[in-house]
mmCIF file of N, CA and C in Angstrom:
data_model
loop_
_atom_site.group_PDB
_atom_site.id
_atom_site.type_symbol
_atom_site.label_atom_id
_atom_site.label_comp_id
_atom_site.label_asym_id
_atom_site.label_seq_id
_atom_site.Cartn_x
_atom_site.Cartn_y
_atom_site.Cartn_z
ATOM 1 N N MET A 1 -94.127 -43.333 102.247
ATOM 2 C CA MET A 1 -94.253 -42.872 100.879
ATOM 3 C C MET A 1 -92.930 -43.016 100.134
ATOM 4 N N PHE A 2 -91.820 -42.656 100.803
ATOM 5 C CA PHE A 2 -90.495 -42.737 100.187
ATOM 6 C C PHE A 2 -90.148 -44.177 99.817
ATOM 7 N N LYS A 3 -90.533 -45.131 100.684
ATOM 8 C CA LYS A 3 -90.275 -46.548 100.403
ATOM 9 C C LYS A 3 -91.033 -47.000 99.161
ATOM 10 N N ILE A 4 -92.251 -46.544 98.999
ATOM 11 C CA ILE A 4 -93.049 -46.906 97.822
ATOM 12 C C ILE A 4 -92.398 -46.363 96.561
ATOM 13 N N LEU A 5 -91.949 -45.111 96.618
ATOM 14 C CA LEU A 5 -91.277 -44.513 95.456
ATOM 15 C C LEU A 5 -89.990 -45.254 95.117
ATOM 16 N N LYS A 6 -89.215 -45.624 96.143
ATOM 17 C CA LYS A 6 -87.978 -46.376 95.905
ATOM 18 C C LYS A 6 -88.288 -47.732 95.277
ATOM 19 N N ALA A 7 -89.308 -48.404 95.773
ATOM 20 C CA ALA A 7 -89.688 -49.713 95.232
ATOM 21 C C ALA A 7 -90.136 -49.581 93.784
ATOM 22 N N LYS A 8 -90.924 -48.568 93.481
ATOM 23 C CA LYS A 8 -91.387 -48.359 92.104
ATOM 24 C C LYS A 8 -90.224 -48.005 91.190
ATOM 25 N N ASP A 9 -89.270 -47.205 91.694
ATOM 26 C CA ASP A 9 -88.097 -46.829 90.914
ATOM 27 C C ASP A 9 -87.275 -48.071 90.568
ATOM 28 N N LYS A 10 -87.088 -48.977 91.537
ATOM 29 C CA LYS A 10 -86.344 -50.212 91.286
ATOM 30 C C LYS A 10 -87.092 -51.085 90.285
ATOM 31 N N GLU A 11 -88.396 -51.189 90.442
ATOM 32 C CA GLU A 11 -89.211 -51.984 89.523
ATOM 33 C C GLU A 11 -89.096 -51.447 88.100
ATOM 34 N N LEU A 12 -89.140 -50.146 87.961
ATOM 35 C CA LEU A 12 -89.014 -49.526 86.640
ATOM 36 C C LEU A 12 -87.627 -49.784 86.057
ATOM 37 N N LYS A 13 -86.598 -49.611 86.882
ATOM 38 C CA LYS A 13 -85.222 -49.852 86.434
ATOM 39 C C LYS A 13 -85.035 -51.316 86.023
ATOM 40 N N ASP A 14 -85.567 -52.232 86.816
ATOM 41 C CA ASP A 14 -85.449 -53.659 86.509
ATOM 42 C C ASP A 14 -86.156 -54.030 85.213
ATOM 43 N N SER A 15 -87.229 -53.331 84.892
ATOM 44 C CA SER A 15 -87.972 -53.670 83.675
ATOM 45 C C SER A 15 -87.203 -53.307 82.406
ATOM 46 N N PHE A 16 -86.160 -52.498 82.551
ATOM 47 C CA PHE A 16 -85.325 -52.131 81.408
ATOM 48 C C PHE A 16 -83.954 -52.796 81.471
ATOM 49 N N ARG A 17 -83.838 -53.882 82.197
ATOM 50 C CA ARG A 17 -82.569 -54.591 82.379
ATOM 51 C C ARG A 17 -82.103 -55.150 81.051
ATOM 52 N N ASP A 18 -80.880 -54.766 80.626
ATOM 53 C CA ASP A 18 -80.275 -55.281 79.405
ATOM 54 C C ASP A 18 -79.119 -56.204 79.744
ATOM 55 N N ASN A 19 -78.663 -56.920 78.750
ATOM 56 C CA ASN A 19 -77.514 -57.805 78.879
ATOM 57 C C ASN A 19 -76.255 -56.937 78.919
ATOM 58 N N PHE A 20 -75.544 -56.954 80.044
ATOM 59 C CA PHE A 20 -74.349 -56.128 80.187
ATOM 60 C C PHE A 20 -73.225 -56.628 79.285
ATOM 61 N N LYS A 21 -72.266 -55.758 79.026
ATOM 62 C CA LYS A 21 -71.214 -56.024 78.042
ATOM 63 C C LYS A 21 -70.479 -57.347 78.266
ATOM 64 N N LYS A 22 -70.008 -57.619 79.450
ATOM 65 C CA LYS A 22 -69.211 -58.829 79.706
ATOM 66 C C LYS A 22 -70.020 -59.936 80.386
ATOM 67 N N GLU A 23 -71.324 -59.854 80.314
ATOM 68 C CA GLU A 23 -72.196 -60.799 81.005
ATOM 69 C C GLU A 23 -72.659 -61.897 80.045
ATOM 70 N N ASN A 24 -72.490 -63.160 80.452
ATOM 71 C CA ASN A 24 -72.947 -64.234 79.563
ATOM 72 C C ASN A 24 -74.469 -64.368 79.629
ATOM 73 N N ILE A 25 -75.018 -65.019 78.622
ATOM 74 C CA ILE A 25 -76.474 -65.100 78.480
ATOM 75 C C ILE A 25 -77.126 -65.888 79.614
ATOM 76 N N GLY A 26 -76.448 -66.921 80.098
ATOM 77 C CA GLY A 26 -76.999 -67.709 81.194
ATOM 78 C C GLY A 26 -77.197 -66.879 82.451
ATOM 79 N N TYR A 27 -76.209 -66.055 82.769
ATOM 80 C CA TYR A 27 -76.295 -65.189 83.944
ATOM 81 C C TYR A 27 -77.394 -64.150 83.755
ATOM 82 N N PHE A 28 -77.486 -63.583 82.552
ATOM 83 C CA PHE A 28 -78.512 -62.589 82.232
ATOM 84 C C PHE A 28 -79.911 -63.182 82.418
ATOM 85 N N ILE A 29 -80.123 -64.388 81.920
ATOM 86 C CA ILE A 29 -81.433 -65.036 82.041
ATOM 87 C C ILE A 29 -81.764 -65.322 83.503
ATOM 88 N N LYS A 30 -80.775 -65.802 84.283
ATOM 89 C CA LYS A 30 -81.004 -66.044 85.714
ATOM 90 C C LYS A 30 -81.432 -64.764 86.421
ATOM 91 N N GLU A 31 -80.762 -63.661 86.087
ATOM 92 C CA GLU A 31 -81.109 -62.371 86.686
ATOM 93 C C GLU A 31 -82.537 -61.955 86.328
ATOM 94 N N LEU A 32 -82.924 -62.154 85.077
ATOM 95 C CA LEU A 32 -84.291 -61.808 84.664
ATOM 96 C C LEU A 32 -85.325 -62.638 85.421
ATOM 97 N N ILE A 33 -85.035 -63.922 85.615
ATOM 98 C CA ILE A 33 -85.957 -64.799 86.346
ATOM 99 C C ILE A 33 -86.085 -64.343 87.799
ATOM 100 N N ILE A 34 -84.959 -63.953 88.404
ATOM 101 C CA ILE A 34 -84.982 -63.453 89.788
ATOM 102 C C ILE A 34 -85.793 -62.165 89.879
ATOM 103 N N ILE A 35 -85.565 -61.261 88.926
ATOM 104 C CA ILE A 35 -86.295 -59.989 88.909
ATOM 105 C C ILE A 35 -87.795 -60.228 88.737
ATOM 106 N N ALA A 36 -88.158 -61.221 87.930
ATOM 107 C CA ALA A 36 -89.570 -61.482 87.621
ATOM 108 C C ALA A 36 -90.320 -62.194 88.747
ATOM 109 N N LYS A 37 -89.597 -62.850 89.672
ATOM 110 C CA LYS A 37 -90.261 -63.631 90.727
ATOM 111 C C LYS A 37 -91.298 -62.850 91.531
ATOM 112 N N PRO A 38 -90.973 -61.670 92.051
ATOM 113 C CA PRO A 38 -91.974 -60.974 92.869
ATOM 114 C C PRO A 38 -93.108 -60.331 92.061
ATOM 115 N N CYS A 39 -92.977 -60.312 90.768
ATOM 116 C CA CYS A 39 -94.007 -59.699 89.918
ATOM 117 C C CYS A 39 -95.173 -60.666 89.722
ATOM 118 N N ASN A 40 -96.303 -60.139 89.401
ATOM 119 C CA ASN A 40 -97.493 -60.961 89.187
ATOM 120 C C ASN A 40 -97.718 -61.197 87.699
ATOM 121 N N PHE A 41 -96.734 -61.773 87.048
ATOM 122 C CA PHE A 41 -96.834 -62.001 85.610
ATOM 123 C C PHE A 41 -97.692 -63.218 85.279
ATOM 124 N N GLU A 42 -97.722 -64.180 86.199
ATOM 125 C CA GLU A 42 -98.470 -65.424 86.042
ATOM 126 C C GLU A 42 -98.188 -66.097 84.707
ATOM 127 N N SER A 43 -99.183 -66.249 83.860
ATOM 128 C CA SER A 43 -99.002 -67.009 82.614
ATOM 129 C C SER A 43 -98.144 -66.272 81.591
ATOM 130 N N LYS A 44 -97.939 -64.994 81.769
ATOM 131 C CA LYS A 44 -97.157 -64.197 80.809
ATOM 132 C C LYS A 44 -95.669 -64.135 81.167
ATOM 133 N N LYS A 45 -95.280 -64.751 82.267
ATOM 134 C CA LYS A 45 -93.906 -64.650 82.764
ATOM 135 C C LYS A 45 -92.879 -65.063 81.712
ATOM 136 N N SER A 46 -93.041 -66.228 81.095
ATOM 137 C CA SER A 46 -92.090 -66.714 80.085
ATOM 138 C C SER A 46 -92.016 -65.772 78.894
ATOM 139 N N LEU A 47 -93.166 -65.276 78.469
ATOM 140 C CA LEU A 47 -93.200 -64.364 77.316
ATOM 141 C C LEU A 47 -92.494 -63.050 77.622
ATOM 142 N N LEU A 48 -92.703 -62.525 78.813
ATOM 143 C CA LEU A 48 -92.081 -61.258 79.179
ATOM 144 C C LEU A 48 -90.571 -61.405 79.354
ATOM 145 N N ILE A 49 -90.123 -62.522 79.920
ATOM 146 C CA ILE A 49 -88.684 -62.774 80.036
ATOM 147 C C ILE A 49 -88.083 -62.937 78.647
ATOM 148 N N ARG A 50 -88.773 -63.684 77.783
ATOM 149 C CA ARG A 50 -88.321 -63.842 76.394
ATOM 150 C C ARG A 50 -88.164 -62.487 75.713
ATOM 151 N N ASP A 51 -89.155 -61.637 75.863
ATOM 152 C CA ASP A 51 -89.112 -60.310 75.245
ATOM 153 C C ASP A 51 -87.945 -59.482 75.765
ATOM 154 N N ARG A 52 -87.697 -59.558 77.077
ATOM 155 C CA ARG A 52 -86.598 -58.777 77.662
ATOM 156 C C ARG A 52 -85.250 -59.288 77.159
ATOM 157 N N ILE A 53 -85.122 -60.612 76.965
ATOM 158 C CA ILE A 53 -83.883 -61.180 76.411
ATOM 159 C C ILE A 53 -83.665 -60.637 75.005
ATOM 160 N N ILE A 54 -84.700 -60.677 74.193
ATOM 161 C CA ILE A 54 -84.577 -60.224 72.802
ATOM 162 C C ILE A 54 -84.288 -58.727 72.751
ATOM 163 N N LEU A 55 -85.041 -57.938 73.491
ATOM 164 C CA LEU A 55 -84.853 -56.487 73.469
ATOM 165 C C LEU A 55 -83.551 -56.059 74.137
ATOM 166 N N GLY A 56 -83.068 -56.864 75.084
ATOM 167 C CA GLY A 56 -81.835 -56.523 75.798
ATOM 168 C C GLY A 56 -80.575 -57.089 75.177
ATOM 169 N N ALA A 57 -80.708 -57.790 74.064
ATOM 170 C CA ALA A 57 -79.538 -58.403 73.412
ATOM 171 C C ALA A 57 -78.572 -57.328 72.926
ATOM 172 N N ARG A 58 -77.285 -57.559 73.141
ATOM 173 C CA ARG A 58 -76.253 -56.618 72.689
ATOM 174 C C ARG A 58 -75.933 -56.791 71.214
ATOM 175 N N ASN A 59 -76.071 -58.004 70.710
ATOM 176 C CA ASN A 59 -75.701 -58.335 69.335
ATOM 177 C C ASN A 59 -76.900 -58.085 68.415
ATOM 178 N N GLN A 60 -76.750 -57.117 67.516
ATOM 179 C CA GLN A 60 -77.864 -56.744 66.640
ATOM 180 C C GLN A 60 -78.253 -57.883 65.700
ATOM 181 N N GLN A 61 -77.270 -58.635 65.195
ATOM 182 C CA GLN A 61 -77.581 -59.758 64.296
ATOM 183 C C GLN A 61 -78.376 -60.827 65.031
ATOM 184 N N LEU A 62 -77.986 -61.113 66.254
ATOM 185 C CA LEU A 62 -78.718 -62.088 67.067
ATOM 186 C C LEU A 62 -80.142 -61.589 67.321
ATOM 187 N N GLN A 63 -80.265 -60.328 67.650
ATOM 188 C CA GLN A 63 -81.582 -59.748 67.900
ATOM 189 C C GLN A 63 -82.474 -59.863 66.660
ATOM 190 N N GLU A 64 -81.921 -59.563 65.494
ATOM 191 C CA GLU A 64 -82.684 -59.672 64.247
ATOM 192 C C GLU A 64 -83.082 -61.121 63.970
ATOM 193 N N ARG A 65 -82.167 -62.047 64.248
ATOM 194 C CA ARG A 65 -82.453 -63.477 64.051
ATOM 195 C C ARG A 65 -83.610 -63.926 64.943
ATOM 196 N N LEU A 66 -83.596 -63.483 66.183
ATOM 197 C CA LEU A 66 -84.663 -63.845 67.114
ATOM 198 C C LEU A 66 -85.994 -63.212 66.714
ATOM 199 N N LEU A 67 -85.948 -61.970 66.286
ATOM 200 C CA LEU A 67 -87.178 -61.282 65.879
ATOM 201 C C LEU A 67 -87.784 -61.878 64.612
ATOM 202 N N ALA A 68 -86.948 -62.482 63.771
ATOM 203 C CA ALA A 68 -87.430 -63.074 62.520
ATOM 204 C C ALA A 68 -88.142 -64.409 62.736
ATOM 205 N N LYS A 69 -87.891 -65.047 63.885
ATOM 206 C CA LYS A 69 -88.517 -66.340 64.181
ATOM 207 C C LYS A 69 -89.999 -66.154 64.498
ATOM 208 N N GLU A 70 -90.814 -67.035 63.949
ATOM 209 C CA GLU A 70 -92.242 -67.022 64.269
ATOM 210 C C GLU A 70 -92.504 -67.922 65.467
ATOM 211 N N ASP A 71 -93.424 -67.519 66.307
ATOM 212 C CA ASP A 71 -93.837 -68.315 67.471
ATOM 213 C C ASP A 71 -92.656 -68.767 68.324
ATOM 214 N N ILE A 72 -91.722 -67.886 68.594
ATOM 215 C CA ILE A 72 -90.545 -68.240 69.392
ATOM 216 C C ILE A 72 -90.907 -68.189 70.882
ATOM 217 N N ASN A 73 -90.478 -69.214 71.612
ATOM 218 C CA ASN A 73 -90.756 -69.259 73.047
ATOM 219 C C ASN A 73 -89.465 -69.005 73.830
ATOM 220 N N LEU A 74 -89.561 -69.008 75.150
ATOM 221 C CA LEU A 74 -88.407 -68.725 76.005
ATOM 222 C C LEU A 74 -87.300 -69.754 75.810
ATOM 223 N N GLU A 75 -87.656 -71.033 75.749
ATOM 224 C CA GLU A 75 -86.655 -72.088 75.614
ATOM 225 C C GLU A 75 -85.880 -71.957 74.302
ATOM 226 N N THR A 76 -86.575 -71.693 73.216
ATOM 227 C CA THR A 76 -85.921 -71.525 71.914
ATOM 228 C C THR A 76 -85.045 -70.278 71.918
ATOM 229 N N THR A 77 -85.538 -69.213 72.515
ATOM 230 C CA THR A 77 -84.761 -67.977 72.613
ATOM 231 C C THR A 77 -83.466 -68.233 73.371
ATOM 232 N N GLU A 78 -83.570 -68.917 74.505
ATOM 233 C CA GLU A 78 -82.391 -69.220 75.317
ATOM 234 C C GLU A 78 -81.410 -70.106 74.545
ATOM 235 N N ARG A 79 -81.923 -71.125 73.852
ATOM 236 C CA ARG A 79 -81.061 -72.037 73.089
ATOM 237 C C ARG A 79 -80.309 -71.288 71.989
ATOM 238 N N ILE A 80 -81.002 -70.436 71.260
ATOM 239 C CA ILE A 80 -80.372 -69.675 70.175
ATOM 240 C C ILE A 80 -79.320 -68.716 70.739
ATOM 241 N N CYS A 81 -79.626 -68.064 71.846
ATOM 242 C CA CYS A 81 -78.676 -67.131 72.458
ATOM 243 C C CYS A 81 -77.427 -67.847 72.961
ATOM 244 N N ARG A 82 -77.618 -68.986 73.620
ATOM 245 C CA ARG A 82 -76.464 -69.751 74.112
ATOM 246 C C ARG A 82 -75.607 -70.252 72.950
ATOM 247 N N SER A 83 -76.249 -70.738 71.900
ATOM 248 C CA SER A 83 -75.529 -71.212 70.720
ATOM 249 C C SER A 83 -74.725 -70.080 70.086
ATOM 250 N N SER A 84 -75.329 -68.923 69.980
ATOM 251 C CA SER A 84 -74.650 -67.755 69.415
ATOM 252 C C SER A 84 -73.450 -67.357 70.262
ATOM 253 N N GLU A 85 -73.616 -67.393 71.569
ATOM 254 C CA GLU A 85 -72.537 -67.029 72.481
ATOM 255 C C GLU A 85 -71.365 -68.004 72.376
ATOM 256 N N VAL A 86 -71.660 -69.300 72.347
ATOM 257 C CA VAL A 86 -70.612 -70.315 72.224
ATOM 258 C C VAL A 86 -69.894 -70.180 70.886
ATOM 259 N N THR A 87 -70.647 -69.950 69.817
ATOM 260 C CA THR A 87 -70.059 -69.780 68.488
ATOM 261 C C THR A 87 -69.116 -68.583 68.469
ATOM 262 N N LYS A 88 -69.517 -67.503 69.104
ATOM 263 C CA LYS A 88 -68.689 -66.301 69.165
ATOM 264 C C LYS A 88 -67.387 -66.578 69.919
ATOM 265 N N ILE A 89 -67.478 -67.273 71.039
ATOM 266 C CA ILE A 89 -66.290 -67.609 71.833
ATOM 267 C C ILE A 89 -65.372 -68.534 71.046
ATOM 268 N N GLN A 90 -65.939 -69.530 70.368
ATOM 269 C CA GLN A 90 -65.131 -70.442 69.555
ATOM 270 C C GLN A 90 -64.447 -69.698 68.412
ATOM 271 N N GLY A 91 -65.137 -68.755 67.804
ATOM 272 C CA GLY A 91 -64.557 -67.946 66.740
ATOM 273 C C GLY A 91 -63.381 -67.128 67.236
ATOM 274 N N ARG A 92 -63.517 -66.542 68.415
ATOM 275 C CA ARG A 92 -62.406 -65.781 69.005
ATOM 276 C C ARG A 92 -61.218 -66.689 69.265
ATOM 277 N N TYR A 93 -61.494 -67.912 69.741
ATOM 278 C CA TYR A 93 -60.426 -68.881 70.005
ATOM 279 C C TYR A 93 -59.715 -69.266 68.707
ATOM 280 N N LEU A 94 -60.479 -69.522 67.655
ATOM 281 C CA LEU A 94 -59.894 -69.902 66.366
ATOM 282 C C LEU A 94 -59.080 -68.770 65.748
ATOM 283 N N GLN A 95 -59.385 -67.543 66.102
ATOM 284 C CA GLN A 95 -58.629 -66.390 65.616
ATOM 285 C C GLN A 95 -57.353 -66.166 66.429
ATOM 286 N N GLY A 96 -57.121 -67.026 67.409
ATOM 287 C CA GLY A 96 -55.895 -66.957 68.192
ATOM 288 C C GLY A 96 -56.017 -66.195 69.498
ATOM 289 N N GLU A 97 -57.195 -65.742 69.817
ATOM 290 C CA GLU A 97 -57.385 -65.017 71.068
ATOM 291 C C GLU A 97 -57.392 -66.003 72.227
ATOM 292 N N LYS A 98 -56.728 -65.633 73.304
ATOM 293 C CA LYS A 98 -56.733 -66.492 74.489
ATOM 294 C C LYS A 98 -58.070 -66.325 75.196
ATOM 295 N N ILE A 99 -58.696 -67.432 75.456
ATOM 296 C CA ILE A 99 -59.994 -67.438 76.125
ATOM 297 C C ILE A 99 -59.807 -68.044 77.509
ATOM 298 N N TYR A 100 -60.155 -67.275 78.521
ATOM 299 C CA TYR A 100 -60.046 -67.754 79.888
ATOM 300 C C TYR A 100 -61.445 -68.049 80.415
ATOM 301 N N PRO A 101 -61.638 -69.239 80.966
ATOM 302 C CA PRO A 101 -62.982 -69.592 81.444
ATOM 303 C C PRO A 101 -63.373 -68.752 82.662
ATOM 304 N N THR A 102 -64.442 -68.022 82.503
ATOM 305 C CA THR A 102 -65.034 -67.263 83.604
ATOM 306 C C THR A 102 -66.535 -67.386 83.462
ATOM 307 N N ARG A 103 -67.245 -66.960 84.452
ATOM 308 C CA ARG A 103 -68.705 -67.038 84.353
ATOM 309 C C ARG A 103 -69.249 -66.015 83.367
ATOM 310 N N ASN A 104 -68.404 -65.071 82.962
ATOM 311 C CA ASN A 104 -68.874 -64.018 82.068
ATOM 312 C C ASN A 104 -68.174 -64.010 80.722
ATOM 313 N N ASN A 105 -67.719 -65.160 80.214
ATOM 314 C CA ASN A 105 -67.106 -65.184 78.870
ATOM 315 C C ASN A 105 -68.160 -64.852 77.892
#
């Protein structure tokens, strides 16, 4: 019984997974795909991952931009998020901030 409760607790926690502060979007998406593998989402898998990306976004402007799009799919969501992330990093660089390449820029 305890194992079932622990498994359900992890499943519930995973369903609320957000993009962590220093985590890049590519890593966040990979984590969501890993979390979704054991679930029985079937044809809804892409839509649910897309929704979690949008709802878990740290940047409110990006989130609003994604929500304003009609018929947005996972690929478009990922492309817009990656573009936004790169633009943000380039902006920091142009402002004179030193940018060090890491997996979590």
